[in-house]
Coordinates of C-alpha atoms in Angstrom, one line a residue:
M1 CA -27.2 11.3 -26.4
T2 CA -27.4 7.7 -27.7
P3 CA -24.6 6.5 -30.0
S4 CA -25.8 5.1 -33.3
D5 CA -24.5 1.8 -34.4
R6 CA -22.1 1.9 -37.3
T7 CA -21.5 -0.6 -40.1
S8 CA -18.2 -1.1 -41.9
P9 CA -17.9 0.9 -45.1
S10 CA -16.7 -0.6 -48.3
A11 CA -13.9 0.9 -50.2
A12 CA -14.9 2.9 -53.2
R13 CA -11.8 1.7 -55.1
R14 CA -8.7 -0.3 -54.6
P15 CA -6.8 1.5 -51.8
P16 CA -3.5 3.2 -52.9
R17 CA -0.2 2.6 -51.2
A18 CA -0.9 5.2 -48.5
A19 CA -4.0 3.3 -47.3
P20 CA -3.6 0.3 -44.9
P21 CA -5.5 -2.9 -45.7
N22 CA -9.3 -2.7 -45.8
S23 CA -9.5 -5.0 -42.7
E24 CA -7.8 -2.3 -40.7
L25 CA -10.0 0.4 -41.9
E26 CA -13.1 -1.6 -41.3
R27 CA -12.1 -2.3 -37.7
L28 CA -11.4 1.4 -37.3
A29 CA -14.8 2.5 -38.7
A30 CA -16.7 -0.1 -36.6
L31 CA -14.8 1.0 -33.4
Q32 CA -13.2 -2.4 -33.1
H33 CA -9.5 -1.5 -33.5
A34 CA -7.2 -2.1 -30.5
D35 CA -4.4 0.2 -31.7
P36 CA -5.4 3.0 -34.1
H37 CA -2.0 4.6 -33.6
T38 CA -0.5 1.9 -35.8
V39 CA -2.7 3.2 -38.7
L40 CA -3.2 6.9 -38.0
G41 CA -0.6 9.5 -37.6
L42 CA 2.9 9.6 -39.1
H43 CA 4.6 6.3 -40.2
P44 CA 7.6 5.2 -42.3
L45 CA 6.6 3.7 -45.7
D46 CA 8.8 2.6 -48.6
G47 CA 11.8 4.8 -47.7
G48 CA 9.5 7.8 -47.1
M49 CA 6.7 8.6 -44.7
V50 CA 2.9 8.5 -44.7
L51 CA 0.5 10.6 -42.7
R52 CA -3.0 9.3 -42.2
V53 CA -5.9 11.1 -40.7
L54 CA -9.4 9.8 -40.0
R55 CA -12.0 12.6 -40.5
P56 CA -15.4 11.2 -41.6
D57 CA -16.9 14.7 -41.2
A58 CA -14.4 16.4 -43.5
A59 CA -14.6 17.3 -47.2
A60 CA -10.9 18.1 -47.4
V61 CA -7.8 17.9 -45.1
E62 CA -4.5 19.7 -45.2
L63 CA -1.1 19.1 -43.6
L64 CA 0.4 22.3 -42.1
P65 CA 4.1 21.6 -41.4
A66 CA 5.8 24.0 -39.0
D67 CA 8.7 24.4 -41.5
G68 CA 7.0 24.3 -44.9
P69 CA 4.0 25.1 -47.1
P70 CA 0.6 23.4 -46.7
Q71 CA 0.0 20.1 -48.4
A72 CA -3.3 18.5 -49.3
L73 CA -4.2 15.0 -48.1
E74 CA -6.1 12.6 -50.4
R75 CA -9.2 10.8 -49.4
V76 CA -8.1 7.2 -49.8
H77 CA -11.1 5.4 -48.3
A78 CA -14.9 5.9 -48.0
S79 CA -14.6 5.7 -44.2
G80 CA -13.1 9.2 -44.2
L81 CA -9.4 8.2 -44.2
F82 CA -7.1 10.9 -45.7
A83 CA -3.5 10.3 -46.4
V84 CA -0.4 11.8 -48.0
L85 CA 3.0 10.4 -48.9
L86 CA 6.0 12.4 -47.7
P87 CA 9.7 12.2 -48.3
A88 CA 11.8 10.7 -45.5
R89 CA 13.0 13.0 -42.8
S90 CA 15.8 12.6 -40.2
A91 CA 13.4 13.3 -37.3
R92 CA 9.7 13.5 -36.7
F93 CA 8.6 17.0 -37.5
A94 CA 6.1 19.3 -35.9
Y95 CA 2.9 19.8 -37.8
T96 CA -0.8 20.7 -37.4
L97 CA -3.8 19.7 -39.5
S98 CA -6.7 21.7 -40.9
A99 CA -10.0 20.6 -42.5
T100 CA -12.9 21.9 -44.3
L101 CA -16.0 20.1 -42.9
H102 CA -19.0 19.0 -44.9
D103 CA -21.0 21.9 -43.4
G104 CA -18.4 24.4 -44.6
R105 CA -16.7 25.1 -41.3
R106 CA -12.9 25.2 -41.2
I107 CA -11.1 23.7 -38.2
A108 CA -7.4 23.2 -37.2
W109 CA -6.0 20.8 -34.6
R110 CA -2.8 19.0 -33.5
D111 CA -2.7 15.3 -34.4
P112 CA -3.5 13.2 -31.3
Y113 CA -1.8 10.2 -32.9
A114 CA 1.6 11.9 -32.9
F115 CA 2.0 11.6 -29.1
P116 CA 3.3 8.8 -26.7
P117 CA 1.1 7.4 -23.9
A118 CA 1.0 9.3 -20.6
L119 CA 1.1 6.0 -18.7
G120 CA 4.3 4.0 -18.1
D121 CA 5.0 0.3 -17.7
L122 CA 5.2 0.7 -13.9
D123 CA 1.7 2.2 -13.9
L124 CA 0.3 -0.7 -15.8
Y125 CA 2.1 -3.3 -13.7
L126 CA 1.1 -1.8 -10.3
F127 CA -2.6 -1.5 -11.5
G128 CA -2.6 -5.1 -12.7
E129 CA -1.3 -6.1 -9.2
G130 CA -3.9 -3.9 -7.5
R131 CA -1.2 -1.8 -5.8
H132 CA -1.2 1.5 -7.6
E133 CA -2.2 3.8 -4.7
R134 CA -2.4 6.9 -6.9
I135 CA -4.0 5.3 -10.0
Y136 CA -6.4 8.3 -9.9
D137 CA -3.5 10.4 -11.2
K138 CA -3.3 8.2 -14.3
L139 CA -6.8 6.9 -15.2
G140 CA -9.5 9.3 -16.0
A141 CA -8.9 12.7 -17.6
H142 CA -5.9 14.8 -16.7
L143 CA -4.6 18.1 -17.9
V144 CA -1.0 17.4 -18.8
E145 CA 1.8 18.5 -21.2
L146 CA 3.3 16.0 -23.6
D147 CA 6.3 16.9 -25.8
G148 CA 5.7 20.5 -24.9
V149 CA 2.0 20.5 -25.9
A150 CA -0.8 21.1 -23.4
G151 CA -3.9 18.9 -23.5
V152 CA -5.8 16.1 -21.8
S153 CA -4.7 12.5 -21.2
F154 CA -7.7 10.2 -21.3
A155 CA -7.4 6.7 -20.0
V156 CA -10.0 4.1 -19.0
W157 CA -9.9 0.4 -18.0
A158 CA -12.1 -1.7 -20.3
P159 CA -10.2 -5.0 -20.8
N160 CA -13.0 -6.8 -22.7
A161 CA -14.0 -4.0 -25.0
R162 CA -13.6 -4.4 -28.7
G163 CA -12.9 -0.7 -29.1
V164 CA -13.1 2.6 -27.1
S165 CA -13.4 6.2 -28.2
V166 CA -13.4 9.4 -26.2
V167 CA -16.3 11.7 -27.1
G168 CA -17.2 15.1 -25.8
D169 CA -18.2 18.7 -26.7
F170 CA -14.7 19.1 -28.2
N171 CA -15.5 16.6 -31.0
G172 CA -19.3 16.9 -31.4
W173 CA -19.7 13.6 -29.4
D174 CA -18.7 11.8 -32.6
G175 CA -17.1 8.5 -31.6
R176 CA -15.5 8.1 -35.1
L177 CA -13.0 10.9 -34.5
H178 CA -10.9 9.8 -31.6
P179 CA -10.6 6.1 -31.2
M180 CA -8.2 5.0 -28.3
R181 CA -5.5 2.4 -28.1
V182 CA -5.2 -0.4 -25.6
L183 CA -1.8 -0.6 -23.7
G184 CA -0.5 -4.1 -23.8
H185 CA -2.5 -6.6 -21.9
S186 CA -3.5 -4.1 -19.2
G187 CA -7.0 -3.5 -20.5
I188 CA -6.3 0.3 -20.3
W189 CA -7.3 2.3 -23.3
E190 CA -5.5 5.6 -23.7
L191 CA -5.4 8.8 -25.9
F192 CA -3.9 12.2 -25.5
L193 CA -5.9 15.0 -27.0
P194 CA -4.0 18.3 -27.5
D195 CA -5.6 21.6 -26.7
V196 CA -8.7 20.2 -24.9
Q197 CA -9.5 22.7 -22.1
E198 CA -10.5 22.5 -18.5
G199 CA -14.3 22.3 -18.2
A200 CA -14.7 20.1 -21.3
H201 CA -17.6 17.5 -21.1
Y202 CA -16.8 14.0 -22.1
K203 CA -17.7 10.3 -21.9
F204 CA -16.3 7.1 -23.3
E205 CA -18.0 5.4 -26.2
I206 CA -17.4 1.7 -25.9
R207 CA -17.9 -1.2 -28.3
G208 CA -18.5 -3.9 -25.7
A209 CA -17.6 -7.5 -25.8
D210 CA -21.3 -8.1 -26.5
G211 CA -21.0 -5.9 -29.7
R212 CA -23.2 -3.1 -28.3
L213 CA -22.2 0.5 -28.5
V214 CA -22.7 2.4 -25.2
L215 CA -21.8 5.7 -23.7
K216 CA -20.2 5.5 -20.2
A217 CA -19.2 8.2 -17.7
D218 CA -15.6 8.1 -16.6
P219 CA -15.2 5.9 -13.5
Y220 CA -12.2 8.0 -12.4
A221 CA -13.7 11.4 -13.2
N222 CA -12.9 14.1 -10.7
R223 CA -16.0 16.1 -11.6
S224 CA -19.4 15.3 -13.0
E225 CA -22.4 17.2 -14.4
L226 CA -25.2 18.3 -12.2
P227 CA -27.8 15.4 -12.2
P228 CA -29.8 14.3 -14.0
R229 CA -27.1 15.0 -16.6
T230 CA -24.3 12.4 -16.5
A231 CA -21.3 13.6 -18.5
S232 CA -17.9 13.8 -16.8
L233 CA -15.9 17.1 -16.8
V234 CA -12.2 17.8 -17.2
T235 CA -11.0 19.6 -14.1
R236 CA -8.1 20.3 -11.8
S237 CA -7.8 21.8 -8.4
T238 CA -6.4 25.3 -7.8
Y239 CA -7.3 25.4 -4.1
T240 CA -4.6 26.0 -1.5
F241 CA -5.3 24.5 2.0
H242 CA -4.6 26.4 5.1
D243 CA -4.9 23.5 7.6
Q244 CA -1.3 22.3 7.9
E245 CA -1.4 22.7 11.7
W246 CA -4.6 20.6 11.9
I247 CA -3.1 17.8 9.8
A248 CA 0.1 17.8 11.8
R249 CA -1.8 17.6 15.1
R250 CA -4.0 14.8 13.7
A251 CA -0.9 12.8 12.8
R252 CA 0.2 12.9 16.4
S253 CA -3.2 12.1 17.8
A254 CA -4.6 8.9 19.4
P255 CA -8.3 8.9 18.4
Q256 CA -9.2 6.0 20.8
H257 CA -8.0 8.1 23.7
A258 CA -9.5 11.5 22.8
P259 CA -13.1 12.9 23.1
L260 CA -15.2 11.9 20.1
S261 CA -18.6 13.4 19.4
I262 CA -19.8 13.1 15.8
Y263 CA -22.6 15.0 14.1
E264 CA -24.1 13.2 11.1
L265 CA -25.1 15.6 8.3
H266 CA -26.9 15.4 5.0
V267 CA -25.5 18.5 3.2
G268 CA -28.6 19.2 1.2
S269 CA -31.1 19.3 4.0
W270 CA -29.4 20.6 7.1
R271 CA -30.3 24.2 6.5
R272 CA -32.0 25.8 3.5
K273 CA -32.3 29.3 2.0
G274 CA -35.0 31.3 0.4
A275 CA -38.4 32.4 1.7
H276 CA -39.8 28.9 1.6
G277 CA -36.6 26.9 2.0
E278 CA -36.5 26.2 -1.7
G279 CA -32.7 26.9 -2.0
I280 CA -29.8 24.6 -1.1
L281 CA -26.7 25.9 0.6
G282 CA -23.5 25.2 -1.2
Y283 CA -20.3 23.9 0.4
R284 CA -18.8 27.3 0.8
E285 CA -22.0 28.9 2.2
L286 CA -22.6 26.1 4.6
A287 CA -19.1 25.9 6.1
P288 CA -19.1 28.9 8.5
L289 CA -22.7 28.3 9.6
L290 CA -22.0 24.7 10.4
A291 CA -18.7 25.4 12.1
E292 CA -20.4 27.8 14.5
Y293 CA -23.2 25.4 15.3
L294 CA -20.8 22.4 15.9
N295 CA -18.6 24.4 18.2
E296 CA -21.6 25.7 20.1
M297 CA -22.9 22.2 20.5
G298 CA -19.6 20.6 21.5
F299 CA -19.1 18.3 18.6
T300 CA -15.6 17.2 17.6
H301 CA -16.4 15.9 14.2
V302 CA -19.0 16.1 11.4
Q303 CA -19.7 13.1 9.3
L304 CA -21.0 13.8 5.8
M305 CA -23.5 11.4 4.4
P306 CA -22.1 10.4 1.0
V307 CA -21.1 13.4 -1.2
M308 CA -19.7 11.3 -4.0
E309 CA -21.8 12.0 -7.2
H310 CA -25.0 9.9 -7.3
P311 CA -27.8 9.9 -9.9
F312 CA -30.7 9.6 -7.5
G313 CA -30.9 12.3 -4.8
G314 CA -33.5 10.2 -2.8
S315 CA -30.7 7.7 -2.0
W316 CA -29.1 10.3 0.2
G317 CA -25.9 9.5 -1.7
Y318 CA -25.8 5.8 -0.8
Q319 CA -26.1 4.7 -4.4
V320 CA -22.8 6.1 -5.7
G321 CA -22.3 6.6 -9.4
S322 CA -18.8 8.3 -9.3
Y323 CA -16.3 7.3 -6.7
Y324 CA -13.9 10.1 -7.4
A325 CA -16.2 13.1 -8.0
P326 CA -18.0 15.2 -5.3
T327 CA -21.7 15.8 -6.2
A328 CA -22.2 18.9 -8.2
R329 CA -25.5 19.6 -6.2
Y330 CA -23.6 21.7 -3.7
G331 CA -20.7 23.2 -5.8
A332 CA -17.4 22.4 -7.5
P333 CA -14.7 20.1 -6.0
D334 CA -12.7 23.1 -4.8
D335 CA -15.8 24.3 -2.9
L336 CA -15.8 21.0 -1.0
R337 CA -12.1 21.5 -0.3
C338 CA -12.8 24.9 1.1
F339 CA -15.7 23.5 3.3
I340 CA -13.3 21.0 4.9
D341 CA -10.5 23.6 5.3
V342 CA -12.9 26.0 7.1
L343 CA -14.0 23.3 9.5
H344 CA -10.4 22.3 10.2
Q345 CA -9.6 25.9 11.0
H346 CA -12.5 25.8 13.6
N347 CA -11.1 22.6 15.1
I348 CA -13.8 20.3 13.6
G349 CA -12.8 17.0 12.0
V350 CA -14.6 15.9 8.8
L351 CA -15.5 12.3 8.2
L352 CA -16.9 10.9 4.9
D353 CA -19.6 8.2 4.6
W354 CA -18.1 5.9 1.9
V355 CA -19.9 3.1 0.1
P356 CA -17.7 0.2 -1.2
A357 CA -20.4 -2.4 -0.7
H358 CA -22.5 -1.9 -3.8
F359 CA -23.3 0.5 -6.7
P360 CA -26.4 1.3 -8.9
K361 CA -27.2 -0.3 -12.2
D362 CA -27.6 2.9 -14.3
D363 CA -26.6 2.4 -17.9
F364 CA -24.2 5.3 -17.9
S365 CA -22.2 4.1 -14.9
L366 CA -20.1 1.2 -13.8
G367 CA -22.5 -1.6 -14.5
R368 CA -21.6 -4.0 -17.3
F369 CA -19.0 -1.4 -18.2
D370 CA -17.3 -3.1 -21.2
G371 CA -20.1 -5.3 -22.1
T372 CA -19.2 -7.8 -19.3
A373 CA -19.5 -7.9 -15.5
L374 CA -16.3 -5.9 -15.0
Y375 CA -16.6 -4.1 -11.6
E376 CA -19.3 -6.5 -10.4
H377 CA -19.6 -10.3 -10.1
L378 CA -21.3 -12.0 -13.1
S379 CA -23.3 -14.4 -10.9
P380 CA -26.4 -12.9 -9.3
L381 CA -25.6 -15.1 -6.3
Q382 CA -22.7 -12.7 -5.6
G383 CA -23.1 -9.8 -8.0
E384 CA -26.5 -8.4 -7.1
H385 CA -27.9 -7.1 -3.8
P386 CA -31.4 -8.5 -3.2
D387 CA -32.5 -5.6 -0.9
W388 CA -31.2 -2.6 -2.8
G389 CA -31.4 -3.7 -6.4
T390 CA -27.7 -2.8 -6.9
Y391 CA -24.5 -4.5 -8.1
I392 CA -21.9 -5.8 -5.7
F393 CA -18.2 -5.2 -6.4
N394 CA -16.0 -8.1 -7.4
Y395 CA -13.5 -8.1 -4.6
S396 CA -11.5 -10.9 -6.2
R397 CA -10.4 -8.8 -9.1
S398 CA -7.2 -6.8 -8.3
E399 CA -8.1 -3.9 -10.6
V400 CA -11.5 -3.5 -8.8
V401 CA -9.8 -3.6 -5.4
N402 CA -7.3 -1.0 -6.7
F403 CA -10.2 1.2 -7.8
L404 CA -11.7 1.2 -4.4
I405 CA -8.6 1.5 -2.3
A406 CA -7.4 4.4 -4.4
S407 CA -10.8 6.0 -4.1
A408 CA -10.5 5.9 -0.3
L409 CA -7.0 7.4 -0.5
Y410 CA -8.1 10.1 -3.0
W411 CA -10.6 11.5 -0.5
L412 CA -8.0 11.5 2.2
D413 CA -5.2 12.9 0.0
A414 CA -7.0 15.4 -2.2
F415 CA -9.7 16.7 0.1
H416 CA -8.1 16.2 3.6
F417 CA -11.0 14.2 5.0
D418 CA -10.2 13.0 8.5
G419 CA -11.6 9.5 8.1
L420 CA -14.1 7.3 6.4
R421 CA -17.2 5.6 7.7
L422 CA -17.8 2.4 5.6
D423 CA -21.5 1.8 5.0
A424 CA -23.0 -1.7 5.1
V425 CA -19.9 -3.7 6.1
A426 CA -22.0 -6.6 7.2
S427 CA -23.3 -7.1 3.6
M428 CA -19.7 -7.4 2.5
L429 CA -18.6 -9.9 5.1
Y430 CA -21.3 -12.5 4.5
L431 CA -22.1 -14.3 1.3
D432 CA -25.5 -15.1 2.6
Y433 CA -26.3 -11.6 3.7
S434 CA -30.1 -11.1 3.2
R435 CA -30.3 -14.3 1.1
K436 CA -32.3 -17.5 1.6
A437 CA -31.0 -21.0 1.2
G438 CA -30.0 -21.6 -2.4
E439 CA -29.5 -17.9 -3.2
W440 CA -25.9 -17.8 -2.2
M441 CA -22.6 -19.5 -3.1
P442 CA -20.3 -20.8 -0.3
N443 CA -16.6 -19.9 -0.3
R444 CA -13.9 -22.3 -1.1
H445 CA -14.0 -23.7 2.4
G446 CA -17.7 -24.2 2.3
G447 CA -18.4 -21.3 4.7
R448 CA -20.5 -18.1 4.3
E449 CA -17.7 -15.6 4.8
N450 CA -16.7 -13.5 1.8
L451 CA -13.0 -14.1 1.9
E452 CA -12.1 -11.7 -0.9
A453 CA -14.1 -8.9 0.8
I454 CA -12.4 -9.6 4.1
A455 CA -9.0 -9.4 2.4
F456 CA -10.0 -6.1 0.8
L457 CA -11.1 -4.5 4.1
K458 CA -7.9 -5.5 5.8
A459 CA -5.8 -4.1 2.9
L460 CA -7.8 -0.9 2.9
N461 CA -7.3 -0.3 6.6
E462 CA -3.6 -1.1 6.5
V463 CA -3.0 1.3 3.6
T464 CA -5.1 4.2 5.0
H465 CA -3.6 4.0 8.5
A466 CA -0.1 3.8 7.1
R467 CA -0.5 6.7 4.7
H468 CA -2.6 8.9 7.0
P469 CA -1.8 8.5 10.7
G470 CA -4.6 9.7 12.9
V471 CA -7.5 9.2 10.5
L472 CA -10.6 7.4 11.7
M473 CA -11.7 4.2 9.8
V474 CA -15.2 3.4 11.1
A475 CA -17.3 0.3 10.2
E476 CA -21.0 0.2 10.2
E477 CA -21.2 -3.5 11.1
S478 CA -24.4 -4.9 12.6
T479 CA -23.4 -8.5 13.5
A480 CA -21.1 -10.1 16.1
W481 CA -18.2 -10.5 13.7
P482 CA -15.1 -10.6 16.0
G483 CA -12.3 -8.1 15.9
V484 CA -13.7 -5.5 13.6
S485 CA -11.8 -2.8 15.3
R486 CA -8.7 -4.8 16.1
P487 CA -5.4 -4.5 14.1
T488 CA -4.9 -6.9 11.2
Y489 CA -1.7 -8.3 12.8
L490 CA -3.9 -9.5 15.7
G491 CA -6.4 -11.1 13.3
G492 CA -8.8 -8.2 13.1
L493 CA -10.3 -6.3 10.2
G494 CA -8.1 -3.3 11.1
F495 CA -10.8 -0.6 11.6
G496 CA -10.3 2.0 14.3
F497 CA -13.9 2.0 15.4
K498 CA -17.2 0.1 15.0
W499 CA -20.7 1.4 15.2
N500 CA -22.6 -0.2 18.1
M501 CA -25.8 -1.0 16.1
G502 CA -27.1 -3.4 18.8
W503 CA -26.9 -0.7 21.4
M504 CA -28.9 1.7 19.2
H505 CA -31.6 -0.9 18.6
D506 CA -31.9 -2.0 22.2
T507 CA -31.8 1.5 23.7
L508 CA -34.4 2.9 21.4
L509 CA -36.6 -0.1 22.0
Y510 CA -36.4 0.5 25.7
F511 CA -37.0 4.2 25.6
S512 CA -39.9 3.9 23.2
K513 CA -41.9 1.9 25.8
D514 CA -44.2 3.5 28.3
P515 CA -42.4 3.8 31.7
I516 CA -44.9 1.4 33.3
H517 CA -43.6 -1.4 31.0
R518 CA -39.9 -0.6 31.2
R519 CA -39.4 -2.6 34.4
Y520 CA -39.7 -5.8 32.3
H521 CA -37.1 -4.6 29.7
H522 CA -34.1 -3.5 31.8
N523 CA -32.0 -6.1 30.0
D524 CA -32.2 -3.9 26.9
L525 CA -30.2 -1.3 28.9
T526 CA -27.8 -3.6 30.7
F527 CA -26.9 -6.1 27.9
S528 CA -24.6 -3.6 26.1
L529 CA -22.3 -3.5 29.1
V530 CA -21.6 -7.2 28.6
Y531 CA -19.7 -6.5 25.4
A532 CA -19.0 -2.8 25.6
W533 CA -15.2 -3.3 25.7
S534 CA -15.0 -6.1 23.0
E535 CA -14.6 -3.4 20.3
N536 CA -13.8 0.3 20.0
F537 CA -17.4 1.3 19.8
I538 CA -19.1 4.4 18.6
L539 CA -22.7 4.9 19.9
P540 CA -24.8 5.9 17.0
F541 CA -28.3 7.4 16.6
S542 CA -28.2 7.5 12.8
H543 CA -30.3 8.4 9.8
D544 CA -31.4 4.7 9.6
E545 CA -33.5 5.2 12.7
V546 CA -35.5 8.1 11.3
V547 CA -35.8 7.1 7.6
H548 CA -38.8 5.4 5.8
G549 CA -41.4 6.8 8.1
K550 CA -39.8 5.7 11.4
G551 CA -40.2 9.2 12.8
S552 CA -37.9 11.4 14.7
L553 CA -36.2 10.4 18.0
L554 CA -38.6 12.8 19.8
D555 CA -41.6 11.1 18.2
K556 CA -40.3 7.7 19.4
M557 CA -40.7 8.8 23.0
P558 CA -43.9 8.0 24.9
G559 CA -46.1 10.5 26.7
D560 CA -47.2 14.1 26.0
R561 CA -44.9 16.7 24.5
W562 CA -43.3 17.6 27.9
Q563 CA -42.7 13.9 28.6
K564 CA -41.3 13.3 25.2
F565 CA -38.7 16.0 25.7
A566 CA -37.9 14.8 29.2
N567 CA -37.4 11.2 27.9
L568 CA -35.2 12.5 25.0
R569 CA -33.0 14.5 27.4
A570 CA -32.6 11.4 29.5
L571 CA -31.8 9.3 26.4
Y572 CA -29.0 11.7 25.4
G573 CA -27.7 11.9 28.9
Y574 CA -27.5 8.1 29.0
M575 CA -25.8 8.0 25.6
W576 CA -23.1 10.4 26.8
A577 CA -22.5 8.5 30.0
H578 CA -22.3 5.1 28.4
P579 CA -18.9 3.7 27.3
G580 CA -18.3 4.3 23.6

């Protein structure tokens, strides 16, 4: 659905006392009002009270007081503003509203502009400082109860927007009906909608700083539609975990001193169902089958390639569109919780591939969110990735750092993941990563290190290890950056482990050669022992080595079929015997 642009209506006549100035109404109608609550709802006026309701789709509107007879509202402006003057009362009174729409339907609702915000001053302060570790409980869409009324609190960060409205299947996707208010200087727009139910589809309609009107999915949504549809869904978890013993044991563990054997998994392609493999196993169907296989094969952990919602399945999840919602391709969020719970009960840890390095440019997602470069850098020298055609996060903005750190904590808190593997860390550390001379901007010291990204990674590791003892924080880092898996108080980045990418490249290069030539390449085997103890290494054979036509590990081996299998057995034996 594409929102149509709107022009400001003109007043049909001079507005009566019940109507605010035309300038206020014009801003409301054009979705450029920062605080519609000052106009709409119930307000004192001339010793009495005035109730104002904006319903452009209504032919007539009535006030239904809880303690009195109905009272008709008068249309006081062509924009669809209705109002009624009321005698003063000693307290704000309970009421509902009803309307007869232009199509003849009758509806009734509670007034959203009669409720206080669901966010407090401390929430706004901590988010502005980048230190609200549970901001995911405040931003997004949450089923709450305000003043004894159940509904959904909607909140979104869009500091440069001229106006924001929440739209969904509960209001016909009409952005005129529910404009939001901005809370102080926080850039957070908020609105409580009574009676909206779980499962409702919604987006935010934003009048950006550039004047354009766009529909954006919720960056903090906990559930999304099945791609290619892109709406966010109101949801909450009802799942009860049964892995308390596992979590307690994990907190007492020392991962660097325990056996560690990780199985990398793409959920959608590990095992299929149907006569021709046309069906995908969901999270719940997959869990017992995978647990049996991993235990039989002696693995201690499974690492899921990204299961955060992503628009393009061919990216295998590495172009994340929603950092707080599991992909709907394999089931609901509680199905993923069940998947992890089952594996924990079979003594298998679950790691998540997490992507804080970049995000796709899809119009419905994070890019140019409020008409400006909000989550990403404005300059293409820092804000766009030349290899992947994606945006790069602006790690110098505290709210963006908060968004990412809270996302990491969300997966550990709400889903009980046992750790995160961070993708493409090297691309975050270096300003000149995959860039030629003149295509990058030095840091304030003239160097090529991304100081803000380094600070983010250190803060991320400090917070996750403090909040969740025993979790694994793993870096896919392909350079010689020192101290990746050293604590931050010793000058390191604070990860627990680092993938040994050099070992993977050198070892596969050696094993791919015909045995007669290997005598000249023994250094490819021995070099890794020169630096094997400089980091807490994990030895990977990852998806990167079989993607884009590179072939399977078996096909990389020389010789006939028997020799290929013999070489592959030797390769795995060498891998298990090597430190790491």
